[in-house]
Amino acid sequence: MKIERDERRFDFHDIGLAIKRAREASGMTQEQLAYIVDRAPRTIMYNENDGQHPSLNTFYQMVTMFDISVDQYFYPSKNKGSECRKRIDAMLGFLDEKELKIVEATIQAMKAAKETEDA
């Protein structure tokens, strides 16, 4: 069996942007996040804007703090499909339970209207 070096490199830009959006949506500054995860504010800036890889622990702290699912970034082939669906899925992560119930009711109403049209 021939063993070869794995030359893949993970592009952190998309997750960095998701962290930035979630941080901003929560009203938190880069300085506040940096304090919480014990990093310099410029490190947070590099993670969010330049795609610099944080340590595993810092990464874990940030994605769990903001409830960001990383599956779509680590397993993109499992998330193939409509770009619109991906954007909607990402946006749903920013909603609270009350807002999610409104979205759910809206979708149910749209589904019922479509079923009525098709009948």
Short mmCIF file of C-alpha atoms in Angstrom, two decimals:
data_model
loop_
_atom_site.label_atom_id
_atom_site.label_comp_id
_atom_site.label_asym_id
_atom_site.label_seq_id
_atom_site.Cartn_x
_atom_site.Cartn_y
_atom_site.Cartn_z
CA MET A 1 0.00 0.00 0.00
CA LYS A 2 1.38 3.35 -1.05
CA ILE A 3 0.92 6.14 1.47
CA GLU A 4 0.71 9.67 0.15
CA ARG A 5 0.65 12.97 1.93
CA ASP A 6 -2.76 14.65 2.10
CA GLU A 7 -2.21 18.03 0.46
CA ARG A 8 -5.75 19.36 0.95
CA ARG A 9 -6.03 22.71 2.68
CA PHE A 10 -9.19 23.95 4.32
CA ASP A 11 -10.43 27.36 3.19
CA PHE A 12 -11.66 29.12 6.33
CA HIS A 13 -13.10 32.18 4.55
CA ASP A 14 -16.73 31.00 4.49
CA ILE A 15 -16.78 29.93 8.14
CA GLY A 16 -15.01 33.15 9.10
CA LEU A 17 -17.75 35.10 7.36
CA ALA A 18 -20.44 33.04 9.11
CA ILE A 19 -18.81 33.78 12.46
CA LYS A 20 -18.65 37.48 11.61
CA ARG A 21 -22.33 37.59 10.62
CA ALA A 22 -23.39 35.72 13.75
CA ARG A 23 -21.25 37.95 15.96
CA GLU A 24 -22.67 41.09 14.39
CA ALA A 25 -26.24 39.73 14.60
CA SER A 26 -25.73 39.18 18.32
CA GLY A 27 -24.51 42.77 18.73
CA MET A 28 -21.05 41.68 19.85
CA THR A 29 -17.88 43.49 18.83
CA GLN A 30 -14.65 41.83 17.75
CA GLU A 31 -13.10 43.10 20.96
CA GLN A 32 -15.78 41.44 23.08
CA LEU A 33 -15.45 38.15 21.22
CA ALA A 34 -11.67 38.33 21.52
CA TYR A 35 -11.99 38.77 25.28
CA ILE A 36 -14.36 35.81 25.60
CA VAL A 37 -12.12 33.44 23.61
CA ASP A 38 -8.90 34.90 25.06
CA ARG A 39 -7.45 36.13 21.77
CA ALA A 40 -6.36 39.51 20.43
CA PRO A 41 -9.03 41.49 18.53
CA ARG A 42 -6.83 41.49 15.43
CA THR A 43 -6.81 37.67 15.55
CA ILE A 44 -10.61 37.68 15.40
CA MET A 45 -10.40 40.15 12.51
CA TYR A 46 -8.00 37.83 10.64
CA ASN A 47 -10.24 34.81 11.31
CA GLU A 48 -13.36 36.61 10.08
CA ASN A 49 -11.97 38.58 7.14
CA ASP A 50 -8.80 36.88 5.93
CA GLY A 51 -9.67 33.25 6.47
CA GLN A 52 -6.88 32.71 8.97
CA HIS A 53 -7.34 29.42 10.79
CA PRO A 54 -7.95 29.73 14.53
CA SER A 55 -6.81 27.10 16.99
CA LEU A 56 -9.17 24.16 17.32
CA ASN A 57 -10.28 25.31 20.76
CA THR A 58 -10.98 28.87 19.58
CA PHE A 59 -12.82 27.51 16.55
CA TYR A 60 -14.92 25.28 18.80
CA GLN A 61 -15.70 28.17 21.16
CA MET A 62 -16.84 30.46 18.35
CA VAL A 63 -19.01 28.03 16.38
CA THR A 64 -20.71 26.66 19.48
CA MET A 65 -21.20 30.13 20.97
CA PHE A 66 -23.02 31.25 17.85
CA ASP A 67 -24.60 27.85 17.10
CA ILE A 68 -23.02 27.58 13.66
CA SER A 69 -23.27 24.21 11.95
CA VAL A 70 -20.00 23.33 10.24
CA ASP A 71 -21.27 20.36 8.22
CA GLN A 72 -21.89 22.45 5.13
CA TYR A 73 -18.26 23.59 5.21
CA PHE A 74 -16.61 20.27 6.03
CA TYR A 75 -18.89 18.07 3.88
CA PRO A 76 -19.89 20.24 0.91
CA SER A 77 -20.71 17.22 -1.27
CA LYS A 78 -23.49 16.29 1.16
CA ASN A 79 -24.92 19.78 0.80
CA LYS A 80 -25.28 19.94 -2.96
CA GLY A 81 -28.34 21.58 -4.32
CA SER A 82 -29.87 24.94 -4.76
CA GLU A 83 -27.75 27.92 -3.81
CA CYS A 84 -30.94 29.61 -2.63
CA ARG A 85 -31.67 26.67 -0.30
CA LYS A 86 -28.16 26.97 1.14
CA ARG A 87 -28.59 30.69 1.77
CA ILE A 88 -31.97 30.14 3.43
CA ASP A 89 -30.54 27.36 5.58
CA ALA A 90 -27.71 29.63 6.70
CA MET A 91 -30.15 32.45 7.51
CA LEU A 92 -32.35 30.13 9.58
CA GLY A 93 -29.44 29.70 11.95
CA PHE A 94 -29.77 33.34 12.99
CA LEU A 95 -33.44 33.11 13.99
CA ASP A 96 -34.80 32.51 17.47
CA GLU A 97 -37.57 30.00 18.19
CA LYS A 98 -40.37 32.53 17.76
CA GLU A 99 -39.04 33.64 14.38
CA LEU A 100 -38.59 30.01 13.28
CA LYS A 101 -42.25 29.33 14.10
CA ILE A 102 -43.27 32.25 11.86
CA VAL A 103 -41.16 30.83 9.02
CA GLU A 104 -42.65 27.37 9.60
CA ALA A 105 -46.22 28.74 9.50
CA THR A 106 -45.43 30.68 6.32
CA ILE A 107 -44.10 27.56 4.60
CA GLN A 108 -47.12 25.54 5.72
CA ALA A 109 -49.45 28.22 4.33
CA MET A 110 -47.56 28.24 1.03
CA LYS A 111 -47.72 24.44 0.86
CA ALA A 112 -51.49 24.46 1.53
CA ALA A 113 -52.02 27.12 -1.15
CA LYS A 114 -50.04 25.08 -3.66
CA GLU A 115 -52.02 21.94 -2.85
CA THR A 116 -55.24 23.91 -3.39
CA GLU A 117 -53.97 25.16 -6.76
CA ASP A 118 -52.97 21.63 -7.82
CA ALA A 119 -56.38 20.16 -6.89
#
